[in-house]
Amino acid sequence: MNAEVSLFFTLSKEFIVSNPHIWILCAISFAISAISIFFVIKICNKFGWYDSTNERKVHKGNIPRLGSIGFVGAYVIVSIIYLVMQKEARTSQIPIIAAGFLIFIFGILDDFLELKAIFKLIVQIISALIIVLNGYVFTSIGNLVFPIWFRYVLTFGWILGIINAFNLIDGIDGLCGGLSTLIMITLSVIYMRATTHPAANCLFLAFALMGFLVYNKPKAKIFMGDGGSQFLGFMMAVLPLYQTSENFEYNKFLIMLNLVSIPMLDTIAAIWRRKREHRGIMTPDKQHLHHKLMQLGLSTTQILNVLLSLQFIICLVCGIAMYMKGFEAFILLLSLYIVIILLFCTVHFLYKRSLTSQVN
């Protein structure tokens, strides 16, 4: 393990020293995001563009909802600058940026017009097709290589699922942005081993999100809105799809199952719950993970700290797995996923017991 840790620090140091332009662009991404969101808050307050409330949301009062304009705008601007500087990155990054921006634009329209679910689904399908038809697909899990047709079907379903998972997890201050930031930093560290452009792409988004989180931490001054949460879900699903080192490819799917496990398992539980109760799967309710933790007596800040701490541990284990042998890493990642599922089951059990005690 000492050799793996030494390799990690060596590669990280080489990446930092040899790519000063990336870190300058990261600082620019943060600055654009933070400064623009300051003005977005003022504009939203002037025109009354506030986040609506429903059975899923817990906030009270008038909170501006267009924070995504700041961090998505910062990411896109910095990415374009990077593509001008690094022409060889254009082929790999333009489809991702274009499809992500499409998701964002229709998400913003949804914030204002509350589009029907079918319209949002159509846009998500188009964006997912842009990605898979450009060859961005999962190819294997461990030594099991997927058939060509299954790669496209799996990745297509993955993108749609993760978009909506991050949309649903955006229920308390700082949660969706915080989870996404940690995932992007982890992916950038993983990519540093083998390829520069994907690592840079992840860092640009992470720093843009940091600018947003300045205003979104409890008590939030602004929310990201559906445009932001859908965009982040799309990017969390797509940015891991770059082809890179053999070790990452061997465990990529399992790594990503772990990295997005909090929103993904929460969404699976929500779908199961609503189908069991004969309700539409998009019907809002207050039985998401953060709602259950509230029922157990945790404050918004405590819930955020618990879930981000869990996400940090998940990211740390995934990072360690990248510096282990393929099959050993596979066992570690599989064990981690089982532990996360058990934690979800424990929270659900305590939540049900709490409800029962209240009734009695």
Coordinates of C-alpha atoms in Angstrom, one line a residue:
M1 CA 0.0 0.0 0.0
N2 CA 2.9 2.4 0.7
A3 CA 4.0 2.0 -3.0
E4 CA 0.5 2.9 -4.1
V5 CA 0.3 5.9 -1.9
S6 CA 3.7 7.1 -3.1
L7 CA 2.6 6.7 -6.7
F8 CA -0.6 8.7 -6.0
F9 CA 1.3 11.7 -4.6
T10 CA 3.9 11.5 -7.3
L11 CA 1.3 11.5 -10.1
S12 CA -0.7 14.3 -8.4
K13 CA 2.4 16.4 -8.0
E14 CA 3.3 15.9 -11.6
F15 CA -0.2 16.9 -12.7
I16 CA -0.2 20.1 -10.6
V17 CA 3.3 21.2 -11.6
S18 CA 3.0 20.4 -15.3
N19 CA -0.5 22.0 -15.9
P20 CA -0.4 25.5 -14.4
H21 CA -2.9 26.7 -17.0
I22 CA -5.5 24.2 -15.7
W23 CA -5.3 25.7 -12.2
I24 CA -5.6 29.2 -13.5
L25 CA -8.7 28.2 -15.4
C26 CA -10.1 26.5 -12.2
A27 CA -9.6 29.8 -10.3
I28 CA -11.4 31.6 -13.2
S29 CA -14.2 29.1 -13.1
F30 CA -14.7 29.7 -9.3
A31 CA -14.6 33.5 -9.8
I32 CA -17.1 33.6 -12.6
S33 CA -19.5 31.3 -10.8
A34 CA -19.3 33.2 -7.5
I35 CA -19.5 36.7 -9.0
S36 CA -22.3 35.9 -11.4
I37 CA -24.4 34.2 -8.8
F38 CA -24.2 37.3 -6.6
F39 CA -25.9 39.2 -9.4
V40 CA -28.3 36.4 -10.2
I41 CA -29.6 36.6 -6.6
K42 CA -30.3 40.3 -7.1
I43 CA -32.1 39.8 -10.4
C44 CA -34.2 36.9 -9.0
N45 CA -35.2 39.0 -6.0
K46 CA -36.1 41.9 -8.3
F47 CA -38.4 39.9 -10.6
G48 CA -39.6 37.4 -8.0
W49 CA -38.0 34.3 -9.5
Y50 CA -38.3 32.1 -6.5
D51 CA -38.2 28.4 -6.0
S52 CA -41.7 26.8 -5.7
T53 CA -42.6 24.5 -2.8
N54 CA -44.1 21.0 -3.0
E55 CA -44.4 17.9 -1.0
R56 CA -40.7 17.0 -1.5
K57 CA -39.1 20.3 -0.6
V58 CA -38.4 21.5 2.9
H59 CA -37.5 25.1 2.5
K60 CA -39.7 28.0 3.6
G61 CA -39.8 31.6 2.3
N62 CA -38.8 33.1 -1.0
I63 CA -35.4 31.6 -2.2
P64 CA -34.1 32.5 -5.7
R65 CA -33.8 29.4 -7.9
L66 CA -31.5 30.1 -10.8
G67 CA -28.1 29.4 -9.2
S68 CA -27.3 27.0 -12.0
I69 CA -26.8 29.9 -14.4
G70 CA -23.7 30.8 -12.5
F71 CA -21.9 27.5 -12.2
V72 CA -23.0 26.1 -15.6
G73 CA -22.1 29.4 -17.3
A74 CA -18.7 29.3 -15.6
Y75 CA -18.1 25.7 -16.5
V76 CA -19.0 26.3 -20.2
I77 CA -17.0 29.5 -20.5
V78 CA -13.8 27.9 -19.0
S79 CA -14.3 24.7 -21.0
I80 CA -14.5 26.7 -24.3
I81 CA -11.3 28.6 -23.3
Y82 CA -9.6 25.3 -22.6
L83 CA -10.7 23.9 -26.0
V84 CA -9.3 26.9 -27.7
M85 CA -6.0 26.3 -25.9
Q86 CA -6.0 22.5 -26.3
K87 CA -7.3 21.7 -29.8
E88 CA -6.8 18.0 -29.4
A89 CA -9.4 18.0 -26.6
R90 CA -12.2 19.2 -28.9
T91 CA -13.2 15.9 -30.3
S92 CA -13.7 14.3 -26.9
Q93 CA -15.2 17.2 -25.0
I94 CA -17.5 19.0 -27.5
P95 CA -20.3 16.3 -27.5
I96 CA -20.4 16.3 -23.7
I97 CA -20.5 20.1 -23.4
A98 CA -23.1 20.4 -26.1
A99 CA -25.4 17.7 -24.7
G100 CA -25.0 19.0 -21.2
F101 CA -25.9 22.5 -22.3
L102 CA -29.0 21.2 -24.0
I103 CA -30.1 19.5 -20.7
F104 CA -29.4 22.8 -18.8
I105 CA -31.4 25.0 -21.2
F106 CA -34.5 22.9 -21.0
G107 CA -34.0 22.6 -17.3
I108 CA -34.1 26.4 -17.0
L109 CA -37.3 26.4 -19.2
D110 CA -38.8 23.9 -16.8
D111 CA -37.9 26.2 -13.8
F112 CA -40.1 28.8 -15.4
L113 CA -42.8 26.9 -17.3
E114 CA -43.0 23.6 -15.3
L115 CA -42.8 21.5 -18.5
K116 CA -44.6 18.2 -18.6
A117 CA -42.5 15.2 -17.7
I118 CA -42.6 13.8 -21.3
F119 CA -40.9 16.9 -22.7
K120 CA -38.1 16.6 -20.1
L121 CA -37.7 13.0 -20.9
I122 CA -37.5 13.7 -24.7
V123 CA -34.6 16.1 -24.1
Q124 CA -32.9 13.7 -21.8
I125 CA -33.2 11.0 -24.4
I126 CA -31.7 13.2 -27.1
S127 CA -28.8 14.2 -24.9
A128 CA -28.1 10.6 -23.9
L129 CA -28.2 9.5 -27.6
I130 CA -25.6 12.2 -28.4
I131 CA -23.3 10.7 -25.9
V132 CA -23.7 7.0 -26.7
L133 CA -23.6 7.5 -30.4
N134 CA -20.3 9.3 -30.0
G135 CA -18.9 6.1 -28.4
Y136 CA -19.1 7.0 -24.7
V137 CA -20.2 3.7 -23.2
F138 CA -19.4 1.3 -20.3
T139 CA -17.6 -1.6 -21.8
S140 CA -17.2 -4.1 -19.0
I141 CA -17.4 -4.9 -15.3
G142 CA -14.4 -6.7 -14.1
N143 CA -13.4 -9.4 -16.6
L144 CA -16.9 -9.5 -18.0
V145 CA -16.9 -7.6 -21.4
F146 CA -20.3 -6.5 -22.4
P147 CA -21.7 -7.2 -25.9
I148 CA -21.8 -4.1 -28.1
W149 CA -25.6 -3.8 -28.0
F150 CA -25.6 -4.1 -24.2
R151 CA -23.0 -1.3 -23.8
Y152 CA -25.3 1.1 -25.6
V153 CA -28.5 0.0 -23.7
L154 CA -26.8 0.0 -20.3
T155 CA -25.1 3.4 -20.8
F156 CA -28.3 5.0 -22.2
G157 CA -30.3 3.8 -19.2
W158 CA -27.5 4.9 -16.8
I159 CA -27.6 8.4 -18.1
L160 CA -31.3 8.8 -17.9
G161 CA -31.3 7.3 -14.4
I162 CA -28.5 9.4 -12.9
I163 CA -30.0 12.7 -14.4
N164 CA -33.2 12.0 -12.5
A165 CA -31.5 10.7 -9.4
F166 CA -29.6 14.0 -8.9
N167 CA -32.8 15.9 -9.7
L168 CA -34.5 14.1 -6.8
I169 CA -31.7 14.4 -4.3
D170 CA -31.7 18.2 -4.5
G171 CA -33.9 18.6 -1.4
I172 CA -31.8 20.4 1.2
D173 CA -29.2 23.2 1.1
G174 CA -25.8 22.2 -0.2
L175 CA -26.6 18.5 -0.8
C176 CA -26.7 18.1 -4.5
G177 CA -23.9 20.6 -5.1
G178 CA -21.8 19.1 -2.3
L179 CA -22.1 15.5 -3.5
S180 CA -21.3 16.5 -7.1
T181 CA -18.2 18.5 -6.0
L182 CA -16.8 15.5 -4.1
I183 CA -17.5 13.2 -7.0
M184 CA -15.9 15.5 -9.6
I185 CA -12.8 15.9 -7.5
T186 CA -12.5 12.1 -7.1
L187 CA -12.9 11.6 -10.8
S188 CA -10.3 14.2 -11.5
V189 CA -7.8 12.4 -9.2
I190 CA -8.6 9.1 -11.0
Y191 CA -8.0 10.6 -14.4
M192 CA -4.7 12.3 -13.3
R193 CA -3.2 8.8 -13.6
A194 CA -3.6 8.5 -17.3
T195 CA -5.1 11.5 -19.2
T196 CA -5.1 15.3 -18.7
H197 CA -8.2 16.5 -20.5
P198 CA -10.9 14.6 -18.6
A199 CA -9.2 15.5 -15.3
A200 CA -9.3 19.2 -16.3
N201 CA -13.0 18.9 -17.3
C202 CA -13.9 17.5 -13.9
L203 CA -11.9 20.2 -12.1
F204 CA -13.5 23.0 -14.0
L205 CA -17.0 21.8 -12.9
A206 CA -15.8 21.2 -9.3
F207 CA -14.5 24.7 -9.0
A208 CA -17.6 26.2 -10.6
L209 CA -19.7 24.3 -8.0
M210 CA -17.5 25.6 -5.2
G211 CA -18.5 29.2 -6.3
F212 CA -22.1 28.2 -6.1
L213 CA -21.8 26.5 -2.7
V214 CA -20.6 29.8 -1.3
Y215 CA -24.3 30.9 -1.5
N216 CA -26.0 27.5 -1.2
K217 CA -24.7 26.3 2.1
P218 CA -27.3 26.3 5.0
K219 CA -29.1 28.7 5.2
A220 CA -29.1 28.9 1.4
K221 CA -29.4 32.3 -0.4
I222 CA -30.1 30.6 -3.7
F223 CA -31.0 27.2 -5.1
M224 CA -29.7 25.6 -8.4
G225 CA -33.2 24.8 -9.7
D226 CA -34.1 21.9 -12.0
G227 CA -31.7 23.2 -14.7
G228 CA -28.8 22.8 -12.3
S229 CA -29.7 19.4 -10.8
Q230 CA -30.5 17.8 -14.2
F231 CA -27.3 19.2 -15.6
L232 CA -25.3 17.9 -12.7
G233 CA -26.9 14.5 -13.0
F234 CA -26.0 14.4 -16.7
M235 CA -22.4 15.4 -16.0
M236 CA -22.0 12.8 -13.2
A237 CA -23.3 10.1 -15.5
V238 CA -21.2 11.1 -18.6
L239 CA -17.8 12.4 -17.4
P240 CA -16.8 8.9 -16.2
L241 CA -17.2 7.6 -19.7
Y242 CA -13.9 8.7 -21.1
Q243 CA -11.7 5.7 -22.0
T244 CA -8.6 5.8 -19.8
S245 CA -6.3 3.4 -17.8
E246 CA -6.9 -0.3 -17.8
N247 CA -7.3 -0.4 -14.0
F248 CA -10.1 2.2 -14.2
E249 CA -11.8 0.4 -17.0
Y250 CA -11.7 -2.8 -15.1
N251 CA -13.7 -1.3 -12.2
K252 CA -15.2 1.8 -13.7
F253 CA -18.9 0.7 -13.5
L254 CA -18.5 -0.5 -9.9
I255 CA -16.6 2.7 -9.0
M256 CA -19.5 4.8 -10.4
L257 CA -22.2 2.7 -8.7
N258 CA -20.4 3.6 -5.4
L259 CA -19.8 7.3 -6.2
V260 CA -23.4 8.0 -7.1
S261 CA -24.9 5.5 -4.6
I262 CA -26.5 8.1 -2.3
P263 CA -28.8 9.7 -5.0
M264 CA -29.1 6.4 -6.9
L265 CA -30.3 4.3 -4.0
D266 CA -32.6 7.0 -2.8
T267 CA -34.2 7.1 -6.2
I268 CA -34.6 3.4 -6.4
A269 CA -36.3 3.4 -3.0
A270 CA -38.6 6.2 -4.1
I271 CA -39.6 4.4 -7.3
W272 CA -40.2 1.1 -5.4
R273 CA -42.2 3.0 -2.7
R274 CA -44.4 4.8 -5.2
K275 CA -45.1 1.7 -7.3
R276 CA -46.0 -0.2 -4.1
E277 CA -48.4 2.5 -3.2
H278 CA -49.8 2.7 -6.7
R279 CA -48.7 6.3 -7.3
G280 CA -46.9 7.8 -10.2
I281 CA -43.1 7.4 -10.0
M282 CA -42.7 11.2 -10.4
T283 CA -45.2 12.0 -7.5
P284 CA -43.4 14.1 -4.9
D285 CA -43.3 13.0 -1.3
K286 CA -41.4 13.5 1.9
Q287 CA -39.9 10.1 2.3
H288 CA -36.5 10.7 0.7
L289 CA -33.3 10.0 2.6
H290 CA -33.0 13.5 4.0
H291 CA -36.6 13.5 5.0
K292 CA -36.1 10.3 7.0
L293 CA -33.1 11.7 8.7
M294 CA -35.1 14.8 9.6
Q295 CA -37.7 12.5 11.1
L296 CA -35.0 11.0 13.2
G297 CA -34.2 14.4 14.7
L298 CA -31.3 15.7 12.6
S299 CA -31.2 19.3 11.5
T300 CA -30.6 20.4 7.9
T301 CA -27.0 21.2 8.7
Q302 CA -26.5 17.9 10.5
I303 CA -28.0 15.9 7.6
L304 CA -25.7 17.7 5.2
N305 CA -22.7 16.9 7.3
V306 CA -23.6 13.3 7.7
L307 CA -24.3 12.7 4.0
L308 CA -21.2 14.6 2.8
S309 CA -19.1 12.8 5.3
L310 CA -20.4 9.5 3.9
Q311 CA -19.8 10.7 0.4
F312 CA -16.2 11.7 1.3
I313 CA -15.6 8.2 2.7
I314 CA -17.0 6.6 -0.5
C315 CA -14.8 8.9 -2.6
L316 CA -11.7 8.0 -0.5
V317 CA -12.3 4.2 -0.8
C318 CA -12.8 4.6 -4.6
G319 CA -9.6 6.6 -4.8
I320 CA -7.7 3.9 -2.9
A321 CA -9.2 1.2 -5.1
M322 CA -7.6 2.8 -8.1
Y323 CA -4.2 2.1 -6.7
M324 CA -4.9 -1.6 -6.0
K325 CA -4.8 -4.6 -8.3
G326 CA -7.9 -5.0 -10.4
F327 CA -9.6 -8.0 -8.6
E328 CA -8.6 -6.8 -5.1
A329 CA -10.1 -3.4 -5.9
F330 CA -13.3 -5.2 -7.3
I331 CA -13.8 -6.9 -3.9
L332 CA -13.2 -3.7 -2.0
L333 CA -15.7 -1.8 -4.1
L334 CA -18.3 -4.5 -4.0
S335 CA -18.0 -4.7 -0.2
L336 CA -18.3 -0.9 0.0
Y337 CA -21.5 -1.0 -2.0
I338 CA -23.0 -3.6 0.3
V339 CA -22.2 -1.5 3.3
I340 CA -23.9 1.5 1.7
I341 CA -27.0 -0.6 1.1
L342 CA -27.0 -1.8 4.7
L343 CA -26.8 1.9 5.9
F344 CA -29.8 2.8 3.8
C345 CA -31.7 -0.2 5.2
T346 CA -30.8 0.9 8.7
V347 CA -32.0 4.4 8.2
H348 CA -35.3 3.1 6.8
F349 CA -35.7 0.7 9.7
L350 CA -35.1 3.5 12.2
Y351 CA -37.5 5.8 10.3
K352 CA -40.3 3.3 10.3
R353 CA -39.7 2.6 14.0
S354 CA -39.9 6.4 14.7
L355 CA -43.2 6.7 12.9
T356 CA -44.6 3.7 14.8
S357 CA -43.6 5.1 18.1
Q358 CA -45.3 8.4 17.3
V359 CA -48.5 6.6 16.4
N360 CA -48.4 4.6 19.7

